[in-house]
mmCIF file of C-alpha atoms in Angstrom:
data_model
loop_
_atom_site.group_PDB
_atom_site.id
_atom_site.type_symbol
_atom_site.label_atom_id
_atom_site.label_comp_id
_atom_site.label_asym_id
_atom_site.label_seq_id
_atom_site.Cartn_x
_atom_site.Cartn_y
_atom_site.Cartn_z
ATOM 1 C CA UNK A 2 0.000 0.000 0.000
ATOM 2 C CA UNK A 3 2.823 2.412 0.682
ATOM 3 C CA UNK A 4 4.463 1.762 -2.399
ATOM 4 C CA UNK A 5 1.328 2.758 -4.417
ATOM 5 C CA UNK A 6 0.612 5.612 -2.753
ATOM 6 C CA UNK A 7 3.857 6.778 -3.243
ATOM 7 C CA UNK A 8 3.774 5.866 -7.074
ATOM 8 C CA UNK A 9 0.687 8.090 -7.011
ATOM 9 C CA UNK A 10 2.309 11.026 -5.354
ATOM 10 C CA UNK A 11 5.230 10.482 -7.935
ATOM 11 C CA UNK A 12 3.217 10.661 -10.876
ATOM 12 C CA UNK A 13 0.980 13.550 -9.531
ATOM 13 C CA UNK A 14 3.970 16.003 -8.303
ATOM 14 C CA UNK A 15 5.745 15.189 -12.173
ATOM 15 C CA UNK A 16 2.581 15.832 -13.629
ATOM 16 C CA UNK A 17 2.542 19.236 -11.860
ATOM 17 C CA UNK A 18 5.837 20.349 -12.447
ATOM 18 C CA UNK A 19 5.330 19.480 -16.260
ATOM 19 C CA UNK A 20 2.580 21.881 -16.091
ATOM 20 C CA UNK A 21 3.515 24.681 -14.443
ATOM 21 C CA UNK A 22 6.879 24.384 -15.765
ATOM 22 C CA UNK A 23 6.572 23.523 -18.823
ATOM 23 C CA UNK A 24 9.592 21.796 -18.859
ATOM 24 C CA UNK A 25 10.680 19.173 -21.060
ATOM 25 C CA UNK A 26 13.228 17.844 -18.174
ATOM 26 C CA UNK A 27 9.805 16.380 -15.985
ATOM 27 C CA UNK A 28 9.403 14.550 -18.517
ATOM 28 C CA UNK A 29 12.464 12.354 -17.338
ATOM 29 C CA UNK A 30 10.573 11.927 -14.232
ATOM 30 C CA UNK A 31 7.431 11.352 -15.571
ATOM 31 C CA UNK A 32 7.836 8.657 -18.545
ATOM 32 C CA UNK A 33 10.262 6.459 -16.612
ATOM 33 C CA UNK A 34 7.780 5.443 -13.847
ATOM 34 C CA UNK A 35 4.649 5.428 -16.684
ATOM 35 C CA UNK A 36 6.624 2.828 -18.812
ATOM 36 C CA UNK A 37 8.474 0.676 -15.830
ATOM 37 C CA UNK A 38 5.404 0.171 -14.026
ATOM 38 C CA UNK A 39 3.363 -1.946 -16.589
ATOM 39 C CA UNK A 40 6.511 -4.080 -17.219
ATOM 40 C CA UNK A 41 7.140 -4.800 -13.636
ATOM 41 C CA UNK A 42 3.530 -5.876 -13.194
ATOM 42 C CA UNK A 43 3.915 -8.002 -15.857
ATOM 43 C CA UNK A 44 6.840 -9.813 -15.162
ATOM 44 C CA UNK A 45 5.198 -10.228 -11.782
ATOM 45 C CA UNK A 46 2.174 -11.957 -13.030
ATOM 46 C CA UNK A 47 4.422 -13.983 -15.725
ATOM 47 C CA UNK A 48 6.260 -15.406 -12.170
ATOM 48 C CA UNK A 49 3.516 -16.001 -9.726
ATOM 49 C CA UNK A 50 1.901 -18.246 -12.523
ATOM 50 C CA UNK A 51 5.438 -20.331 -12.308
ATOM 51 C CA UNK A 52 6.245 -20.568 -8.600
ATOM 52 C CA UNK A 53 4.841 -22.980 -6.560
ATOM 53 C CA UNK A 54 4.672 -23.501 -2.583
ATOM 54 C CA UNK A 55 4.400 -26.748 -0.528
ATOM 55 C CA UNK A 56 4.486 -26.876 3.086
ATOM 56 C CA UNK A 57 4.944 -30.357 5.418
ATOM 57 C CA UNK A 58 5.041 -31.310 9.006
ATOM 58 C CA UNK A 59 7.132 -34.246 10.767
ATOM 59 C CA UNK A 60 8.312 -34.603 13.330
ATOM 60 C CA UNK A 61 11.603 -33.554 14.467
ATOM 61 C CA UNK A 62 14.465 -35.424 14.671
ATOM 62 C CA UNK A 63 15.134 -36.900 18.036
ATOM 63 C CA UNK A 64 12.433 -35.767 19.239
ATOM 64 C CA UNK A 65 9.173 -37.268 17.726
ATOM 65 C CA UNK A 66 7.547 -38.367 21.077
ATOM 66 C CA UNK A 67 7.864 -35.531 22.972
ATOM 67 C CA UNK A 68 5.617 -32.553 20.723
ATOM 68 C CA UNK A 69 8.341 -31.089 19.062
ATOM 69 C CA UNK A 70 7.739 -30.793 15.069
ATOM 70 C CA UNK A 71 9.026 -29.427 12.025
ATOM 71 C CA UNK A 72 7.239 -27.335 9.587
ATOM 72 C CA UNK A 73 9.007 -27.318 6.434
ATOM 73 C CA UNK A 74 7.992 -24.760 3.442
ATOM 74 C CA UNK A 75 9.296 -24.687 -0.069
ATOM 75 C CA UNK A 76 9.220 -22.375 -2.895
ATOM 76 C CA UNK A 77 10.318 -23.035 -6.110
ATOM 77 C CA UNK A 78 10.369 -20.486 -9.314
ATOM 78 C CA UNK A 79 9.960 -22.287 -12.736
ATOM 79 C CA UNK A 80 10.198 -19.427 -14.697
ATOM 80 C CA UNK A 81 13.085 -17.306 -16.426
ATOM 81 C CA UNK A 82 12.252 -14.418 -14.220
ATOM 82 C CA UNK A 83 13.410 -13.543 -10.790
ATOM 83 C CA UNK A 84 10.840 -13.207 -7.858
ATOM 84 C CA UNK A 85 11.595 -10.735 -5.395
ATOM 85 C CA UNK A 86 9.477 -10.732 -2.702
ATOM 86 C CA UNK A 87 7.440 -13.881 -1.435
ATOM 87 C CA UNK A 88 5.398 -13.519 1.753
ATOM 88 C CA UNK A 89 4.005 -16.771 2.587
ATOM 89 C CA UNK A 90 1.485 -17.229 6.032
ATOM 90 C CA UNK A 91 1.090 -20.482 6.754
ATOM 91 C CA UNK A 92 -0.413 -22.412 10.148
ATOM 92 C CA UNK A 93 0.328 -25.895 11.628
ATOM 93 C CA UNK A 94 -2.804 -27.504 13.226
ATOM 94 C CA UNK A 95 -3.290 -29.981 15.595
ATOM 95 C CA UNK A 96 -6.961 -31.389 14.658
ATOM 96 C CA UNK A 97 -7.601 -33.167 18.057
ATOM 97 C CA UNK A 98 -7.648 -30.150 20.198
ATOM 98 C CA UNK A 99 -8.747 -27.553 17.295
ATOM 99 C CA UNK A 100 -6.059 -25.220 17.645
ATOM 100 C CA UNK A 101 -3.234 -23.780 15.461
ATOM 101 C CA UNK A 102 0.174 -22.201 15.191
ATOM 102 C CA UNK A 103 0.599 -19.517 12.882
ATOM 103 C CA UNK A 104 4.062 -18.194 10.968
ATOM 104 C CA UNK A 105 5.296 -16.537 8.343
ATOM 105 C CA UNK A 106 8.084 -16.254 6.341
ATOM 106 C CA UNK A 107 9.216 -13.486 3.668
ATOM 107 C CA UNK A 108 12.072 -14.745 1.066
ATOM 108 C CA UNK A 109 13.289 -13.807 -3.147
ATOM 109 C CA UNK A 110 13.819 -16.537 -5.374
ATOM 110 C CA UNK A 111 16.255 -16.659 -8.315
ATOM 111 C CA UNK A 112 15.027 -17.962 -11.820
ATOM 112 C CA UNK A 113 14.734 -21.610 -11.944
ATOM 113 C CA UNK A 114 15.351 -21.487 -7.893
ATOM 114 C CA UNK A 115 14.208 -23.279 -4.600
ATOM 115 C CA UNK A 116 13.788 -21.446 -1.414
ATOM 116 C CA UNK A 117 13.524 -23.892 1.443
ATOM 117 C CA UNK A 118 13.065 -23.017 5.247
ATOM 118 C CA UNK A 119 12.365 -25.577 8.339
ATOM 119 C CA UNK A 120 10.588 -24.022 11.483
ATOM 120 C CA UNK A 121 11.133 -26.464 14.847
ATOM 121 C CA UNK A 122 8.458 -25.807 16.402
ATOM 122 C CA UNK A 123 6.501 -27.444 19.668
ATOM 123 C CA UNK A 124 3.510 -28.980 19.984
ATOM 124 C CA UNK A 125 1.876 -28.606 23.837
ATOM 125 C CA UNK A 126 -0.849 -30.734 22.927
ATOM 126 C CA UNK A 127 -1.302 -34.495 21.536
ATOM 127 C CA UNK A 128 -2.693 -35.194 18.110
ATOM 128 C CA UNK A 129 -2.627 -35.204 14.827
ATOM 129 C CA UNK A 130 -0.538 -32.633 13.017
ATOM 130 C CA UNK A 131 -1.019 -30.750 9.372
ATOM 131 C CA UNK A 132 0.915 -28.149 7.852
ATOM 132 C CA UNK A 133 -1.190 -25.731 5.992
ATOM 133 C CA UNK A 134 -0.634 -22.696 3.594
ATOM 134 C CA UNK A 135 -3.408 -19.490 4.539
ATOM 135 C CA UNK A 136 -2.082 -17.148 2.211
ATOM 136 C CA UNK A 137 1.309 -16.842 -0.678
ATOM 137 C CA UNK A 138 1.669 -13.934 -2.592
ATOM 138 C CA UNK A 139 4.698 -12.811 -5.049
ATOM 139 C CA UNK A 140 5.076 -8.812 -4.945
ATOM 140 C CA UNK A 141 7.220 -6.992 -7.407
ATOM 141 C CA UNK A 142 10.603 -5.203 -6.320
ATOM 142 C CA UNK A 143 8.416 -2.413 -6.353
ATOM 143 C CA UNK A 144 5.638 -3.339 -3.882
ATOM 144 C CA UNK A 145 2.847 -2.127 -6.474
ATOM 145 C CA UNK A 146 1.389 -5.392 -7.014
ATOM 146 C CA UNK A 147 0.753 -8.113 -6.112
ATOM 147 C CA UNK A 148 -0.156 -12.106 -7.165
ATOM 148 C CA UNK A 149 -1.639 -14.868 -5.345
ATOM 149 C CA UNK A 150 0.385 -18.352 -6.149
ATOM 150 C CA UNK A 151 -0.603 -22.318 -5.689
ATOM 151 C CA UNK A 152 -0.304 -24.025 -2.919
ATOM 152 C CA UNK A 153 -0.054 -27.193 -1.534
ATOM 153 C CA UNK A 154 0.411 -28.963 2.047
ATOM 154 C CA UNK A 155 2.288 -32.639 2.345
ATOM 155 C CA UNK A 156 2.873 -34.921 4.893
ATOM 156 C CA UNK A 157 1.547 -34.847 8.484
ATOM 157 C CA UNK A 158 2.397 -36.584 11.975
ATOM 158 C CA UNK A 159 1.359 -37.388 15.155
ATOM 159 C CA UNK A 160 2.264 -36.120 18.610
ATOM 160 C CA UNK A 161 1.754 -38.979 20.931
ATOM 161 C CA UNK A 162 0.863 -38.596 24.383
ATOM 162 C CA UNK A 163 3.863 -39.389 26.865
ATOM 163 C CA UNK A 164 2.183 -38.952 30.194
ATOM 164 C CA UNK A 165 -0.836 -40.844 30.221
ATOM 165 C CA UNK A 166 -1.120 -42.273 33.889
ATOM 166 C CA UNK A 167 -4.079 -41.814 35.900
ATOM 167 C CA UNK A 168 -3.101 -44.386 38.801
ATOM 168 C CA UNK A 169 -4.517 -47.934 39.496
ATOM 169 C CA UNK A 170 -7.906 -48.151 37.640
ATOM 170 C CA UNK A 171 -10.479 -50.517 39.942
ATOM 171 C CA UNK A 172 -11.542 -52.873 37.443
ATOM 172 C CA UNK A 173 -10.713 -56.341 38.289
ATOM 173 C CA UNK A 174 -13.079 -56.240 41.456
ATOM 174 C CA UNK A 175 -15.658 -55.832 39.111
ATOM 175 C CA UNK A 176 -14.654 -58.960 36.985
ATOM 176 C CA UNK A 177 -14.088 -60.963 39.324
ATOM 177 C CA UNK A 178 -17.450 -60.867 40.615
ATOM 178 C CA UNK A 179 -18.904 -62.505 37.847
ATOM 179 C CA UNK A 180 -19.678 -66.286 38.837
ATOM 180 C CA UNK A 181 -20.389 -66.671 35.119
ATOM 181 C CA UNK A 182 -19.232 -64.704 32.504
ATOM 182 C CA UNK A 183 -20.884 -66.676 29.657
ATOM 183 C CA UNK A 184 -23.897 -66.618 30.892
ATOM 184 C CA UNK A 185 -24.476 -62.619 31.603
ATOM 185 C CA UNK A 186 -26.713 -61.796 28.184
ATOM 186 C CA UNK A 187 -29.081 -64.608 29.098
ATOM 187 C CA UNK A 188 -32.579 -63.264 28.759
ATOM 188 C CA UNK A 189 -30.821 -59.377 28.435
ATOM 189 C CA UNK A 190 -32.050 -56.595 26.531
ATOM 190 C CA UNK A 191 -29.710 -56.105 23.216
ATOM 191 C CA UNK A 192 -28.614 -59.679 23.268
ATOM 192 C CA UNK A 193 -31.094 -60.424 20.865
ATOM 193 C CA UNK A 194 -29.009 -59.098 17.390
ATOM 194 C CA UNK A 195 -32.907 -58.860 15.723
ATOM 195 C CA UNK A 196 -34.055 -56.557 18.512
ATOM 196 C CA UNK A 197 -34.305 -53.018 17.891
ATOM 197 C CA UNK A 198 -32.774 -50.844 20.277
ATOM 198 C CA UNK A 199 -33.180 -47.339 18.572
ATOM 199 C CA UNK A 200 -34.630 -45.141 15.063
ATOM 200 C CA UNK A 201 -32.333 -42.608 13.882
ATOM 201 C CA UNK A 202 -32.831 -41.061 10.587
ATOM 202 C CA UNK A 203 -30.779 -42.282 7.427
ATOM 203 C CA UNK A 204 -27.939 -40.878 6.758
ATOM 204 C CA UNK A 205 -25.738 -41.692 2.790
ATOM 205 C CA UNK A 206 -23.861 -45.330 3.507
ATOM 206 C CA UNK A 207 -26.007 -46.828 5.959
ATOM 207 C CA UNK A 208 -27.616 -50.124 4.643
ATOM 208 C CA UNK A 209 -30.277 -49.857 2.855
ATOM 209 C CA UNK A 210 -31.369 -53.666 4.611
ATOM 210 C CA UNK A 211 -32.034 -51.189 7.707
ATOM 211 C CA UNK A 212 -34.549 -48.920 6.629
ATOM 212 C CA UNK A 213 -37.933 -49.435 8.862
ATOM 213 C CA UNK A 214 -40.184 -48.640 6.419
ATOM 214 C CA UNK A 215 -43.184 -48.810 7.872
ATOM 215 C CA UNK A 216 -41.991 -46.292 10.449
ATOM 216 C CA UNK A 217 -40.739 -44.126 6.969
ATOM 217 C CA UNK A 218 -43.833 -43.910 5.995
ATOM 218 C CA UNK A 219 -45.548 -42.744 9.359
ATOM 219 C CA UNK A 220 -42.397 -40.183 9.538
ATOM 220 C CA UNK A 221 -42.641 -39.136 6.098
ATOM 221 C CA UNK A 222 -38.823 -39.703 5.821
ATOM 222 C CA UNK A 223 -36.295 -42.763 5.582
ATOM 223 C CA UNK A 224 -35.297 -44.003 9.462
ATOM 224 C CA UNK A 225 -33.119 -46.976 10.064
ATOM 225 C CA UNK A 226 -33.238 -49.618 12.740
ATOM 226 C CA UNK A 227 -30.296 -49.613 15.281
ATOM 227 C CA UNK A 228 -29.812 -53.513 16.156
ATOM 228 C CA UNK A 229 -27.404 -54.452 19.107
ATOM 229 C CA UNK A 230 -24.785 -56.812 18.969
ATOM 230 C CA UNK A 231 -23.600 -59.127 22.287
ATOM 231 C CA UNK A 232 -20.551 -57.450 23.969
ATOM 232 C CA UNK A 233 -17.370 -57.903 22.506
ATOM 233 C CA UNK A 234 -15.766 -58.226 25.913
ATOM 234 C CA UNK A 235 -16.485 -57.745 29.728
ATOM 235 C CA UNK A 236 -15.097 -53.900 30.061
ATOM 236 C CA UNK A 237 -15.505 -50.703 27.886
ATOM 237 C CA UNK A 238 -14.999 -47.286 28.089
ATOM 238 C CA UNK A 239 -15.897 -44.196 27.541
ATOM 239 C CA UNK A 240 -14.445 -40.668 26.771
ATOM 240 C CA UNK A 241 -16.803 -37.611 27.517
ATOM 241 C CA UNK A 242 -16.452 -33.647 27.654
ATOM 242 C CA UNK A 243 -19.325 -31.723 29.395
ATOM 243 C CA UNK A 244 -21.037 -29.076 26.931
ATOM 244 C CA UNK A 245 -18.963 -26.258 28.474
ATOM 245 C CA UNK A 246 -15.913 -27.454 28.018
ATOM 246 C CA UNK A 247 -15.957 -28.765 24.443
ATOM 247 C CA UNK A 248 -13.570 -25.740 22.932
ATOM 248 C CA UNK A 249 -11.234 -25.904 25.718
ATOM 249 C CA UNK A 250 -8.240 -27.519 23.598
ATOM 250 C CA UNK A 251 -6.491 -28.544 27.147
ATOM 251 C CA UNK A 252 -9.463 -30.314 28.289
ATOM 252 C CA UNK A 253 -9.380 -32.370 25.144
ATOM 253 C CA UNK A 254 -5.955 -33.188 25.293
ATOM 254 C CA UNK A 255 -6.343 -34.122 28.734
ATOM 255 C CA UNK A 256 -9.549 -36.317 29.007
ATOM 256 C CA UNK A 257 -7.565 -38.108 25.746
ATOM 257 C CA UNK A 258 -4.651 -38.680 27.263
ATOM 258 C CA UNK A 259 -6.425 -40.104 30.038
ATOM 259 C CA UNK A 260 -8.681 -42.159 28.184
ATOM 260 C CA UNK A 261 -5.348 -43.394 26.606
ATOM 261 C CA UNK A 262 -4.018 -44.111 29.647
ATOM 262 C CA UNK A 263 -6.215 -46.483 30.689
ATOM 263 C CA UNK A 264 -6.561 -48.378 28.203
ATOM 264 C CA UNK A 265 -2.728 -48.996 28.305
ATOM 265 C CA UNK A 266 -3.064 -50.137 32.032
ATOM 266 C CA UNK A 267 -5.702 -52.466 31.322
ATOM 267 C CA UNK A 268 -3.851 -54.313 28.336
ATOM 268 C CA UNK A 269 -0.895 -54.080 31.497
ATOM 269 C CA UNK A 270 -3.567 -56.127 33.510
ATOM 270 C CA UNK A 271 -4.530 -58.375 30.762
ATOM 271 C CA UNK A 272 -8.042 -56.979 30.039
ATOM 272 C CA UNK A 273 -8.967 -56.998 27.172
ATOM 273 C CA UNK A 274 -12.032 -54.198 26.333
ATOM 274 C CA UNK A 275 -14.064 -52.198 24.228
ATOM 275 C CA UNK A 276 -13.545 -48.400 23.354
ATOM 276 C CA UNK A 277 -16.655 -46.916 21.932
ATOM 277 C CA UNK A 278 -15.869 -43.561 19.956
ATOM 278 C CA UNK A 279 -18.480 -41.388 18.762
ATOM 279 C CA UNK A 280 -18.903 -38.958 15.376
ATOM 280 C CA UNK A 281 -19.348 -35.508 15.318
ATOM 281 C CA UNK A 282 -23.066 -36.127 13.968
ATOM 282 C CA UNK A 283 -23.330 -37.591 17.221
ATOM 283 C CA UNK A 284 -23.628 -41.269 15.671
ATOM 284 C CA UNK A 285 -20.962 -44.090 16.664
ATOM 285 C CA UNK A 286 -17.529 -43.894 14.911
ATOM 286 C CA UNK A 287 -16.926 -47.475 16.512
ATOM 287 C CA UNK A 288 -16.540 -49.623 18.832
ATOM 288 C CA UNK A 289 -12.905 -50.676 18.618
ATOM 289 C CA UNK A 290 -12.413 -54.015 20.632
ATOM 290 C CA UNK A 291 -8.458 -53.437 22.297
ATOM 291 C CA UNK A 292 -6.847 -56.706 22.902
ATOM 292 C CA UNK A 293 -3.449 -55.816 22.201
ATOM 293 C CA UNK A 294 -0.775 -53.063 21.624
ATOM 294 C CA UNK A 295 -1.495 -53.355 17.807
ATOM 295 C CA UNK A 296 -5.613 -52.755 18.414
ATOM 296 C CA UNK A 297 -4.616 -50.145 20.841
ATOM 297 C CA UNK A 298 -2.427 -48.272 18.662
ATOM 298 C CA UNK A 299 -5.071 -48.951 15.413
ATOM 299 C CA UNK A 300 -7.529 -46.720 18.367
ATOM 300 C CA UNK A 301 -4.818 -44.489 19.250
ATOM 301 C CA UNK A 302 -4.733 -43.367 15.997
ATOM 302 C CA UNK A 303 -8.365 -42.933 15.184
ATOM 303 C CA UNK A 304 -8.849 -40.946 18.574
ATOM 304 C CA UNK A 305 -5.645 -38.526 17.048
ATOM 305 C CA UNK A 306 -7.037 -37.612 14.135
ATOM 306 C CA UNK A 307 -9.744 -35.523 15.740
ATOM 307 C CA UNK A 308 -12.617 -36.624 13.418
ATOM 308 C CA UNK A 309 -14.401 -37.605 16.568
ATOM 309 C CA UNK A 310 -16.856 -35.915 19.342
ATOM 310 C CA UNK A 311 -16.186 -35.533 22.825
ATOM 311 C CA UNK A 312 -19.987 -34.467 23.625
ATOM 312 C CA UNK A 313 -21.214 -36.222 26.973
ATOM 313 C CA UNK A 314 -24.595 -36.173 25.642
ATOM 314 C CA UNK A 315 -23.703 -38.523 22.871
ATOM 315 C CA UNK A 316 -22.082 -41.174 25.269
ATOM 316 C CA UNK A 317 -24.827 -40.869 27.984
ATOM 317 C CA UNK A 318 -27.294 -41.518 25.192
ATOM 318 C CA UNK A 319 -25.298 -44.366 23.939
ATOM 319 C CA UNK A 320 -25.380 -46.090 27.595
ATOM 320 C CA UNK A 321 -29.086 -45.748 28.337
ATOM 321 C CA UNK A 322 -29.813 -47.094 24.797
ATOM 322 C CA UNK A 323 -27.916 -49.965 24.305
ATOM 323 C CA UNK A 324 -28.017 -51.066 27.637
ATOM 324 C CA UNK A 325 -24.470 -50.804 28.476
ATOM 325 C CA UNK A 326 -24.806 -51.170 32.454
ATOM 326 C CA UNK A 327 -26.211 -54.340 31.583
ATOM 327 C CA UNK A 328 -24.144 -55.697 29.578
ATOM 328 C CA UNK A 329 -20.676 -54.954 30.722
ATOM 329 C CA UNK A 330 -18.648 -55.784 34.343
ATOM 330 C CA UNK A 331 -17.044 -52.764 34.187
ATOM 331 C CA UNK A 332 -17.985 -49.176 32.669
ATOM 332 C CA UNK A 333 -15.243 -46.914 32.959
ATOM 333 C CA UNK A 334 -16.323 -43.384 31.916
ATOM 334 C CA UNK A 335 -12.942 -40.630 31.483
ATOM 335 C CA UNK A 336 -14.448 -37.440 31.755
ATOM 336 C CA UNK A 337 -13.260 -33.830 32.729
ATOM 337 C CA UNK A 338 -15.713 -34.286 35.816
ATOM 338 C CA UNK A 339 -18.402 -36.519 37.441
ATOM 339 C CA UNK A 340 -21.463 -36.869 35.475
ATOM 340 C CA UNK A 341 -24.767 -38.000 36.140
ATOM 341 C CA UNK A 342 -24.986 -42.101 34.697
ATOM 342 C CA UNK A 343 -26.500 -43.633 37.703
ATOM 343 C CA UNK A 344 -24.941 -44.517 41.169
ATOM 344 C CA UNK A 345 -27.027 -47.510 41.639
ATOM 345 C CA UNK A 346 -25.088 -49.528 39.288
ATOM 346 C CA UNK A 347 -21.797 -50.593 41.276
ATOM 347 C CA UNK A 348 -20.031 -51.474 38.039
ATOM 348 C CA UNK A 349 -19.419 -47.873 36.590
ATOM 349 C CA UNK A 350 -16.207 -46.180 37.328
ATOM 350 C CA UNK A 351 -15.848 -42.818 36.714
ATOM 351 C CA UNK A 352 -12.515 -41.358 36.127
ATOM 352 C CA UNK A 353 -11.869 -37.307 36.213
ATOM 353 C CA UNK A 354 -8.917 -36.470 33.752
ATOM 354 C CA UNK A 355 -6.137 -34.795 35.837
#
């Protein structure tokens, strides 16, 4: 902006003294600026439609388990021209917790040149990581105008939680209490894999086998029927985030981190269990059944990516429907505080994220 407004005042205070003067000499002010300025716009345009940017996170060396990353950006020029002023603003963002970095770098390229610069940078928060480019523009030596230029982000990694204990988690009481284990779904509600347990409305992939159409037509749109399948094993849990708390990034790293945790200390006490993550439509993601470091991780990874919801509502929903308390030993619930699932049944455990 400064540049054109003094490119303005140049051509204005020329103009002038042409005028009053009457001077042939302005003119040497005046024609100079009228015939480089088209040509250095030009060129400019001729070289943003050459250079290209790509941007890429992994982690850095040494270091990949403890947060810190490296954001790498590269700018190359493919044509015969020089560029002389990139400004690139770019952000690396962590899509568990919903946050971002931001930075920015400035550099010139020579013709047929590569510009390369790595930012270490560190990640407070677990999850997974993506480089991505908000804005790249080539300006002309100059600064009149100006030329947006493609873009494209590569790569990505994960930060992986390091502290993840939460102490001894009281679950083998509750298995060992079972006289029976094979026979606990006798004559239990969801056992049945024909019964329907809930209607939700159809969404694009579910199976078209599911539609309830009679109940379609009362509703005047397509539902499905939610059957229930036996559980997988005698423990699951839970992750949940009261509605308050949903943006807080640190509350999301923490409750998964905890939730994390305890999975890896039950697989330490041999118990194998289910981990039910939910979508952020609110519908089930999955229910991942952990019975070994390789399941765990496969979990891990899914939780990372941040393509899931945290919403308590969704989880509390899931365990009066599907009559969870029923069916399992041991609920254990990681939360970011004590909610409301019933303190009648002995076999829910509720842990607070610290």
């Amino acid at each position: 902006m400064k540049a054109k407004i003094f490119y303005a005042i140049w051509l204005v205070v020329a103009a002038l003294l042409y005028v009053c003067t009457n001077a042939q000499t302005t003119l040497f002010f005046l024609v100079p600026m009228i015939v480089l300025v088209p040509v250095v716009v030009v060129m400019n345009r001729i070289a943003a439609g050459k250079t290209s940017i790509e941007v890429r996170v992994m982690p850095e060396e040494g270091h990949a388990s403890e947060g810190h990353i490296a954001l790498e950006m590269c700018a190359k020029n493919d044509s015969i021209l020089p560029i002389f002023r990139v400004c690139i603003t770019g952000a690396v963002k962590n899509l568990l917790t919903r946050t971002e970095q931001d930075v920015t770098w400035e550099t010139s390229i020579p013709p047929k040149g590569l510009r390369t610069k790595t930012i270490d940078m560190e990640s407070r928060y677990c999850g997974k990581m993506e480089g991505e480019i908000l804005e790249a523009k080539v300006h002309d030596f100059l600064g009149i105008s100006s030329r947006n230029i493609g873009y494209r982000s590569m790569g990505e990694c994960y930060v992986y939680p390091t502290d993840t204990t939460q102490g001894e988690v009281p679950v083998k009481q509750h298995l060992q209490d079972e006289v029976n284990v094979q026979n606990r779904y006798l004559n239990r509600r969801g056992n049945d894999i024909t019964q329907i347990l809930d209607i939700r409305d159809y969404q694009k992939g579910d199976n078209i086998k599911s539609i309830h159409w009679k109940m379609s037509r009362k509703l005047g749109r397509k539902v499905i029927r939610e059957l229930d399948m036996p559980a997988n094993q005698d423990t699951i849990v839970f992750l949940a985030i009261s509605p308050e708390e949903l943006d807080n990034p640190a509350m999301r790293d923490r409750v998964a981190r905890a939730m994390l945790g305890v999975s890896e200390e039950l697989l330490q006490e041999q118990i194998n269990h289910d981990a039910v993550l939910f979508s952020e439509e609110g519908n089930v993601r999955g229910t991942y059944s952990i019975e070994g470091p390789e399941t765990r991780d496969w979990c891990e990874h899914i939780l990372l990516d941040g393509d899931i919801s945290f919403d308590s509502k969704n989880m509390l929903h899931y365990i009066h429907n599907h009559n969870v308390l029923g069916k399992y030993s041991a609920v254990i619930v990681v939360a970011d505080a004590k909610l409301e699932i019933g303190e009648e049944y002995p076999n829910v455990i509720q842990i607070v994220a610290q």
